[in-house]
């Protein structure tokens, strides 16, 4: 299925101040590209002299427009005696000052555009982790730029539901990208002859838990059986990926659940990967829950 990108005509930016040009580009759905400075004593400092591409040129949404901006030499702030040219027609002091002017021009642009750093739709990508720290959020490098921006926006809203089943489901959906079922006031069944008696399958041997402060998180991952991977290396990589994902989800649960509660994280293993169990037979089938049952 093909997708058609939105085409936008480049707006006219010539004779606008750089800050105004940047704002107009944002409103048009475009971005500010490379800014080049050209000395011009006739134009107002900071005014756009040229743009590339030219006004009216069709661009895809999000593409950049490069600008050439007027500036004047720092020499204008010095007495007239320093404006004199040498016998070759140059001015060593002017050339020397251009080094510092080039450095400071970049800083001036950032200062003029500082308000964009606090706009989640316009902030630079490398500034997002700092914004995320304001709402106690750690960004995952695997997330897309769009997802990072959206999560920072809704982080404070999600925190309102922190410690609840609804909030936990939201966090696992947004941050872990998994859909789970949460059973409150619940815990895995104990050993009951004839009802729950397959150790490791439908029952567990563990201490007695107060169900008033416990819950179960069930996750049914849509994984293909590992044996379908052709090589041992691919199987190893896939197992490692799954283990890392499980650890990530478990850490999210522990971070978001109430401190006084206990959670049992239950992962439904695909039927094809469940071990084939046999009655217990010493030295042959004797690992309960793995190769034998009672």
mmCIF file of C-alpha atoms in Angstrom:
data_model
loop_
_atom_site.group_PDB
_atom_site.id
_atom_site.type_symbol
_atom_site.label_atom_id
_atom_site.label_comp_id
_atom_site.label_asym_id
_atom_site.label_seq_id
_atom_site.Cartn_x
_atom_site.Cartn_y
_atom_site.Cartn_z
ATOM 1 C CA UNK A 1 0.000 0.000 0.000
ATOM 2 C CA UNK A 2 1.541 3.331 -1.038
ATOM 3 C CA UNK A 3 1.346 6.491 1.025
ATOM 4 C CA UNK A 4 1.309 10.016 -0.382
ATOM 5 C CA UNK A 5 3.407 12.592 1.425
ATOM 6 C CA UNK A 6 1.889 15.990 2.071
ATOM 7 C CA UNK A 7 3.359 18.570 -0.303
ATOM 8 C CA UNK A 8 3.906 22.085 1.081
ATOM 9 C CA UNK A 9 4.916 25.180 -0.850
ATOM 10 C CA UNK A 10 7.932 26.923 0.684
ATOM 11 C CA UNK A 11 6.747 30.232 2.192
ATOM 12 C CA UNK A 12 8.405 33.538 1.339
ATOM 13 C CA UNK A 13 10.895 34.369 4.092
ATOM 14 C CA UNK A 14 13.049 37.094 2.547
ATOM 15 C CA UNK A 15 13.191 40.361 4.549
ATOM 16 C CA UNK A 16 11.838 38.634 7.674
ATOM 17 C CA UNK A 17 13.837 38.435 10.879
ATOM 18 C CA UNK A 18 15.336 35.019 11.541
ATOM 19 C CA UNK A 19 13.007 34.391 14.502
ATOM 20 C CA UNK A 20 9.966 35.312 12.387
ATOM 21 C CA UNK A 21 11.168 33.079 9.551
ATOM 22 C CA UNK A 22 11.566 30.119 11.923
ATOM 23 C CA UNK A 23 8.052 30.640 13.262
ATOM 24 C CA UNK A 24 6.562 30.808 9.776
ATOM 25 C CA UNK A 25 8.345 27.606 8.758
ATOM 26 C CA UNK A 26 6.950 25.792 11.812
ATOM 27 C CA UNK A 27 3.421 27.005 11.080
ATOM 28 C CA UNK A 28 3.825 25.745 7.498
ATOM 29 C CA UNK A 29 4.924 22.266 8.609
ATOM 30 C CA UNK A 30 8.564 22.759 7.591
ATOM 31 C CA UNK A 31 11.789 23.071 9.610
ATOM 32 C CA UNK A 32 14.654 25.530 9.762
ATOM 33 C CA UNK A 33 17.745 24.140 8.080
ATOM 34 C CA UNK A 34 21.261 25.530 7.859
ATOM 35 C CA UNK A 35 21.682 29.234 8.652
ATOM 36 C CA UNK A 36 24.517 31.032 6.825
ATOM 37 C CA UNK A 37 25.550 34.581 7.681
ATOM 38 C CA UNK A 38 26.554 37.195 5.097
ATOM 39 C CA UNK A 39 27.917 40.602 5.900
ATOM 40 C CA UNK A 40 25.570 43.316 4.651
ATOM 41 C CA UNK A 41 25.773 46.894 5.912
ATOM 42 C CA UNK A 42 22.593 47.989 4.140
ATOM 43 C CA UNK A 43 20.109 45.433 5.488
ATOM 44 C CA UNK A 44 18.974 45.222 9.098
ATOM 45 C CA UNK A 45 20.995 42.746 11.088
ATOM 46 C CA UNK A 46 19.249 39.362 11.404
ATOM 47 C CA UNK A 47 17.111 39.798 8.265
ATOM 48 C CA UNK A 48 16.807 36.911 5.806
ATOM 49 C CA UNK A 49 18.596 37.686 2.509
ATOM 50 C CA UNK A 50 18.031 34.473 0.568
ATOM 51 C CA UNK A 51 16.343 31.120 1.044
ATOM 52 C CA UNK A 52 16.825 27.701 -0.488
ATOM 53 C CA UNK A 53 14.629 26.400 -1.981
ATOM 54 C CA UNK A 54 12.901 29.494 -3.305
ATOM 55 C CA UNK A 55 9.341 30.520 -2.323
ATOM 56 C CA UNK A 56 6.639 28.304 -3.817
ATOM 57 C CA UNK A 57 8.900 25.261 -4.268
ATOM 58 C CA UNK A 58 7.029 22.098 -3.207
ATOM 59 C CA UNK A 59 8.526 20.260 -0.228
ATOM 60 C CA UNK A 60 7.531 17.242 1.832
ATOM 61 C CA UNK A 61 6.241 17.910 5.328
ATOM 62 C CA UNK A 62 9.113 18.282 7.794
ATOM 63 C CA UNK A 63 11.745 19.145 5.195
ATOM 64 C CA UNK A 64 14.239 21.918 5.952
ATOM 65 C CA UNK A 65 14.702 25.316 4.337
ATOM 66 C CA UNK A 66 18.206 26.843 4.399
ATOM 67 C CA UNK A 67 18.578 30.580 4.957
ATOM 68 C CA UNK A 68 21.193 33.269 4.434
ATOM 69 C CA UNK A 69 20.962 35.996 7.079
ATOM 70 C CA UNK A 70 22.434 39.504 7.136
ATOM 71 C CA UNK A 71 24.915 40.484 9.812
ATOM 72 C CA UNK A 72 27.418 43.242 10.432
ATOM 73 C CA UNK A 73 30.992 42.927 11.566
ATOM 74 C CA UNK A 74 31.913 43.486 15.205
ATOM 75 C CA UNK A 75 34.219 46.122 13.778
ATOM 76 C CA UNK A 76 31.278 48.556 13.830
ATOM 77 C CA UNK A 77 31.603 48.778 17.614
ATOM 78 C CA UNK A 78 35.244 49.945 17.443
ATOM 79 C CA UNK A 79 36.617 53.437 16.686
ATOM 80 C CA UNK A 80 37.010 54.440 13.026
ATOM 81 C CA UNK A 81 40.796 54.050 13.120
ATOM 82 C CA UNK A 82 40.338 50.257 13.252
ATOM 83 C CA UNK A 83 38.186 50.330 10.101
ATOM 84 C CA UNK A 84 41.094 51.273 7.844
ATOM 85 C CA UNK A 85 42.248 48.713 5.283
ATOM 86 C CA UNK A 86 45.877 47.720 4.793
ATOM 87 C CA UNK A 87 47.782 48.052 1.512
ATOM 88 C CA UNK A 88 46.354 44.736 0.260
ATOM 89 C CA UNK A 89 42.774 45.918 0.796
ATOM 90 C CA UNK A 90 42.147 43.673 3.798
ATOM 91 C CA UNK A 91 41.686 44.239 7.497
ATOM 92 C CA UNK A 92 43.426 41.783 9.812
ATOM 93 C CA UNK A 93 41.393 42.817 12.870
ATOM 94 C CA UNK A 94 38.138 42.366 10.987
ATOM 95 C CA UNK A 95 39.145 38.854 9.893
ATOM 96 C CA UNK A 96 40.196 38.044 13.470
ATOM 97 C CA UNK A 97 36.863 39.222 14.892
ATOM 98 C CA UNK A 98 34.958 37.056 12.388
ATOM 99 C CA UNK A 99 36.173 33.964 14.228
ATOM 100 C CA UNK A 100 34.408 35.039 17.422
ATOM 101 C CA UNK A 101 31.416 36.364 15.523
ATOM 102 C CA UNK A 102 30.929 32.968 13.874
ATOM 103 C CA UNK A 103 30.976 31.261 17.304
ATOM 104 C CA UNK A 104 28.668 33.765 18.984
ATOM 105 C CA UNK A 105 26.206 33.832 16.070
ATOM 106 C CA UNK A 106 25.288 30.197 16.739
ATOM 107 C CA UNK A 107 24.751 30.982 20.426
ATOM 108 C CA UNK A 108 22.606 34.003 19.580
ATOM 109 C CA UNK A 109 20.367 31.866 17.364
ATOM 110 C CA UNK A 110 19.871 29.378 20.218
ATOM 111 C CA UNK A 111 19.068 32.169 22.657
ATOM 112 C CA UNK A 112 16.569 33.709 20.232
ATOM 113 C CA UNK A 113 14.925 30.306 19.749
ATOM 114 C CA UNK A 114 15.143 29.186 23.407
ATOM 115 C CA UNK A 115 11.368 29.047 23.742
ATOM 116 C CA UNK A 116 11.260 26.229 21.168
ATOM 117 C CA UNK A 117 13.324 24.022 23.498
ATOM 118 C CA UNK A 118 10.378 23.851 25.888
ATOM 119 C CA UNK A 119 7.834 23.052 23.176
ATOM 120 C CA UNK A 120 7.594 19.266 22.890
ATOM 121 C CA UNK A 121 6.655 19.520 19.223
ATOM 122 C CA UNK A 122 9.758 21.555 18.369
ATOM 123 C CA UNK A 123 12.426 20.740 20.940
ATOM 124 C CA UNK A 124 15.620 19.194 19.480
ATOM 125 C CA UNK A 125 15.783 15.415 19.730
ATOM 126 C CA UNK A 126 18.871 15.450 21.949
ATOM 127 C CA UNK A 127 17.068 17.771 24.407
ATOM 128 C CA UNK A 128 14.160 15.374 24.991
ATOM 129 C CA UNK A 129 15.879 13.269 27.723
ATOM 130 C CA UNK A 130 16.316 16.420 29.816
ATOM 131 C CA UNK A 131 12.660 17.370 29.374
ATOM 132 C CA UNK A 132 11.697 13.794 30.269
ATOM 133 C CA UNK A 133 13.640 14.068 33.534
ATOM 134 C CA UNK A 134 11.261 16.862 34.593
ATOM 135 C CA UNK A 135 8.444 14.297 34.789
ATOM 136 C CA UNK A 136 10.573 11.453 36.196
ATOM 137 C CA UNK A 137 10.625 9.635 32.866
ATOM 138 C CA UNK A 138 13.518 7.655 31.379
ATOM 139 C CA UNK A 139 13.365 7.406 27.593
ATOM 140 C CA UNK A 140 14.150 4.145 25.851
ATOM 141 C CA UNK A 141 16.563 4.532 22.941
ATOM 142 C CA UNK A 142 14.534 2.031 20.911
ATOM 143 C CA UNK A 143 11.478 4.330 20.924
ATOM 144 C CA UNK A 144 10.750 6.469 17.878
ATOM 145 C CA UNK A 145 11.038 10.249 18.120
ATOM 146 C CA UNK A 146 7.257 10.602 17.860
ATOM 147 C CA UNK A 147 6.682 8.170 20.719
ATOM 148 C CA UNK A 148 9.227 9.945 22.950
ATOM 149 C CA UNK A 149 7.474 13.285 22.447
ATOM 150 C CA UNK A 150 4.013 11.808 23.039
ATOM 151 C CA UNK A 151 5.040 9.983 26.214
ATOM 152 C CA UNK A 152 6.517 13.130 27.757
ATOM 153 C CA UNK A 153 3.262 14.922 26.994
ATOM 154 C CA UNK A 154 1.053 12.361 28.721
ATOM 155 C CA UNK A 155 3.448 11.357 31.541
ATOM 156 C CA UNK A 156 1.857 13.619 34.150
ATOM 157 C CA UNK A 157 -1.608 12.389 33.169
ATOM 158 C CA UNK A 158 -0.526 8.769 33.557
ATOM 159 C CA UNK A 159 0.892 9.477 37.010
ATOM 160 C CA UNK A 160 -2.639 10.276 38.217
ATOM 161 C CA UNK A 161 -3.427 6.575 37.806
ATOM 162 C CA UNK A 162 -0.191 5.345 39.377
ATOM 163 C CA UNK A 163 -0.737 2.464 41.804
ATOM 164 C CA UNK A 164 -4.034 1.347 40.225
ATOM 165 C CA UNK A 165 -4.808 -1.537 37.871
ATOM 166 C CA UNK A 166 -5.849 0.957 35.203
ATOM 167 C CA UNK A 167 -2.623 2.900 35.596
ATOM 168 C CA UNK A 168 -0.500 -0.250 35.447
ATOM 169 C CA UNK A 169 -2.213 -1.339 32.228
ATOM 170 C CA UNK A 170 -1.599 2.118 30.736
ATOM 171 C CA UNK A 171 2.081 2.055 31.678
ATOM 172 C CA UNK A 172 2.632 -1.429 30.279
ATOM 173 C CA UNK A 173 0.785 -0.473 27.100
ATOM 174 C CA UNK A 174 2.644 2.806 26.527
ATOM 175 C CA UNK A 175 6.090 1.955 27.873
ATOM 176 C CA UNK A 176 6.290 -1.810 27.452
ATOM 177 C CA UNK A 177 4.107 -2.033 24.344
ATOM 178 C CA UNK A 178 2.360 -5.142 25.694
ATOM 179 C CA UNK A 179 -1.273 -5.887 26.463
ATOM 180 C CA UNK A 180 -1.863 -7.695 29.730
ATOM 181 C CA UNK A 181 -4.717 -8.875 31.958
ATOM 182 C CA UNK A 182 -4.656 -7.877 35.613
ATOM 183 C CA UNK A 183 -6.451 -9.959 38.222
ATOM 184 C CA UNK A 184 -6.716 -8.063 41.471
ATOM 185 C CA UNK A 185 -6.929 -9.751 44.895
ATOM 186 C CA UNK A 186 -5.634 -12.925 43.320
ATOM 187 C CA UNK A 187 -2.723 -15.349 43.488
ATOM 188 C CA UNK A 188 -1.861 -18.656 41.741
ATOM 189 C CA UNK A 189 -3.708 -21.712 43.060
ATOM 190 C CA UNK A 190 -2.005 -24.039 45.501
ATOM 191 C CA UNK A 191 -1.671 -27.800 45.328
ATOM 192 C CA UNK A 192 -5.140 -29.428 45.341
ATOM 193 C CA UNK A 193 -5.389 -33.132 44.467
ATOM 194 C CA UNK A 194 -7.547 -33.685 41.400
ATOM 195 C CA UNK A 195 -8.053 -29.971 40.717
ATOM 196 C CA UNK A 196 -4.688 -28.166 40.662
ATOM 197 C CA UNK A 197 -2.082 -30.888 40.798
ATOM 198 C CA UNK A 198 0.353 -30.423 37.885
ATOM 199 C CA UNK A 199 3.341 -28.801 39.552
ATOM 200 C CA UNK A 200 4.682 -25.974 37.401
ATOM 201 C CA UNK A 201 1.655 -26.005 35.095
ATOM 202 C CA UNK A 202 -1.536 -25.240 37.031
ATOM 203 C CA UNK A 203 -0.221 -25.063 40.580
ATOM 204 C CA UNK A 204 2.769 -23.768 42.511
ATOM 205 C CA UNK A 205 4.373 -24.706 45.805
ATOM 206 C CA UNK A 206 4.946 -21.447 47.699
ATOM 207 C CA UNK A 207 4.207 -19.616 50.926
ATOM 208 C CA UNK A 208 0.659 -18.572 51.753
ATOM 209 C CA UNK A 209 -0.116 -15.071 50.455
ATOM 210 C CA UNK A 210 -2.618 -12.473 51.672
ATOM 211 C CA UNK A 211 -4.758 -12.036 48.551
ATOM 212 C CA UNK A 212 -6.031 -8.660 49.814
ATOM 213 C CA UNK A 213 -2.627 -7.219 48.879
ATOM 214 C CA UNK A 214 -1.704 -9.262 45.831
ATOM 215 C CA UNK A 215 -2.550 -9.478 42.156
ATOM 216 C CA UNK A 216 -1.640 -11.377 38.994
ATOM 217 C CA UNK A 217 -0.457 -9.875 35.707
ATOM 218 C CA UNK A 218 -1.079 -12.274 32.809
ATOM 219 C CA UNK A 219 0.678 -11.787 29.502
ATOM 220 C CA UNK A 220 0.064 -13.873 26.410
ATOM 221 C CA UNK A 221 2.886 -12.930 23.995
ATOM 222 C CA UNK A 222 2.331 -13.548 20.299
ATOM 223 C CA UNK A 223 5.634 -15.315 19.746
ATOM 224 C CA UNK A 224 6.457 -17.848 17.099
ATOM 225 C CA UNK A 225 7.957 -21.068 18.473
ATOM 226 C CA UNK A 226 11.723 -20.741 18.844
ATOM 227 C CA UNK A 227 12.336 -24.010 16.977
ATOM 228 C CA UNK A 228 11.021 -22.353 13.795
ATOM 229 C CA UNK A 229 14.194 -20.250 13.616
ATOM 230 C CA UNK A 230 16.592 -21.893 11.207
ATOM 231 C CA UNK A 231 19.943 -21.413 12.953
ATOM 232 C CA UNK A 232 21.151 -21.814 16.525
ATOM 233 C CA UNK A 233 22.444 -18.235 16.436
ATOM 234 C CA UNK A 234 19.002 -16.875 15.499
ATOM 235 C CA UNK A 235 17.386 -18.888 18.294
ATOM 236 C CA UNK A 236 19.913 -17.549 20.791
ATOM 237 C CA UNK A 237 19.318 -13.948 19.685
ATOM 238 C CA UNK A 238 15.535 -14.400 19.872
ATOM 239 C CA UNK A 239 15.702 -15.965 23.348
ATOM 240 C CA UNK A 240 17.885 -13.094 24.555
ATOM 241 C CA UNK A 241 15.449 -10.555 23.083
ATOM 242 C CA UNK A 242 12.529 -12.228 24.852
ATOM 243 C CA UNK A 243 14.386 -12.410 28.165
ATOM 244 C CA UNK A 244 15.266 -8.708 27.971
ATOM 245 C CA UNK A 245 11.639 -7.842 27.218
ATOM 246 C CA UNK A 246 10.414 -9.930 30.155
ATOM 247 C CA UNK A 247 12.890 -8.184 32.482
ATOM 248 C CA UNK A 248 11.776 -4.804 31.157
ATOM 249 C CA UNK A 249 8.096 -5.552 31.784
ATOM 250 C CA UNK A 250 8.843 -6.929 35.253
ATOM 251 C CA UNK A 251 10.793 -3.778 36.148
ATOM 252 C CA UNK A 252 7.880 -1.613 34.965
ATOM 253 C CA UNK A 253 5.474 -3.593 37.133
ATOM 254 C CA UNK A 254 7.705 -3.259 40.202
ATOM 255 C CA UNK A 255 8.119 0.483 39.593
ATOM 256 C CA UNK A 256 4.394 1.201 39.198
ATOM 257 C CA UNK A 257 2.710 -1.160 41.665
ATOM 258 C CA UNK A 258 1.934 -0.036 45.234
ATOM 259 C CA UNK A 259 4.860 -0.802 47.558
ATOM 260 C CA UNK A 260 2.742 -2.880 49.959
ATOM 261 C CA UNK A 261 1.467 -5.271 47.279
ATOM 262 C CA UNK A 262 2.874 -8.406 45.712
ATOM 263 C CA UNK A 263 2.608 -9.231 42.002
ATOM 264 C CA UNK A 264 2.797 -12.593 40.262
ATOM 265 C CA UNK A 265 3.875 -12.114 36.641
ATOM 266 C CA UNK A 266 2.420 -14.980 34.618
ATOM 267 C CA UNK A 267 3.597 -15.538 31.041
ATOM 268 C CA UNK A 268 1.588 -17.896 28.903
ATOM 269 C CA UNK A 269 4.117 -20.023 27.061
ATOM 270 C CA UNK A 270 3.133 -21.107 23.520
ATOM 271 C CA UNK A 271 1.836 -24.682 23.544
ATOM 272 C CA UNK A 272 4.531 -25.751 21.063
ATOM 273 C CA UNK A 273 7.254 -24.740 23.501
ATOM 274 C CA UNK A 274 5.854 -26.342 26.618
ATOM 275 C CA UNK A 275 7.878 -29.374 27.711
ATOM 276 C CA UNK A 276 6.336 -32.803 27.270
ATOM 277 C CA UNK A 277 5.759 -34.197 30.774
ATOM 278 C CA UNK A 278 5.821 -37.807 31.907
ATOM 279 C CA UNK A 279 5.025 -39.461 35.245
ATOM 280 C CA UNK A 280 7.868 -39.129 37.722
ATOM 281 C CA UNK A 281 10.516 -41.806 37.255
ATOM 282 C CA UNK A 282 13.757 -41.593 39.248
ATOM 283 C CA UNK A 283 16.854 -41.003 37.069
ATOM 284 C CA UNK A 284 14.693 -40.713 33.942
ATOM 285 C CA UNK A 285 11.945 -38.098 34.487
ATOM 286 C CA UNK A 286 12.560 -36.435 37.840
ATOM 287 C CA UNK A 287 12.604 -32.647 37.354
ATOM 288 C CA UNK A 288 9.211 -31.490 38.574
ATOM 289 C CA UNK A 289 7.587 -28.976 36.238
ATOM 290 C CA UNK A 290 10.116 -29.630 33.476
ATOM 291 C CA UNK A 291 10.142 -33.252 32.349
ATOM 292 C CA UNK A 292 7.748 -34.911 34.810
ATOM 293 C CA UNK A 293 4.622 -34.400 36.905
ATOM 294 C CA UNK A 294 3.290 -35.849 40.139
#
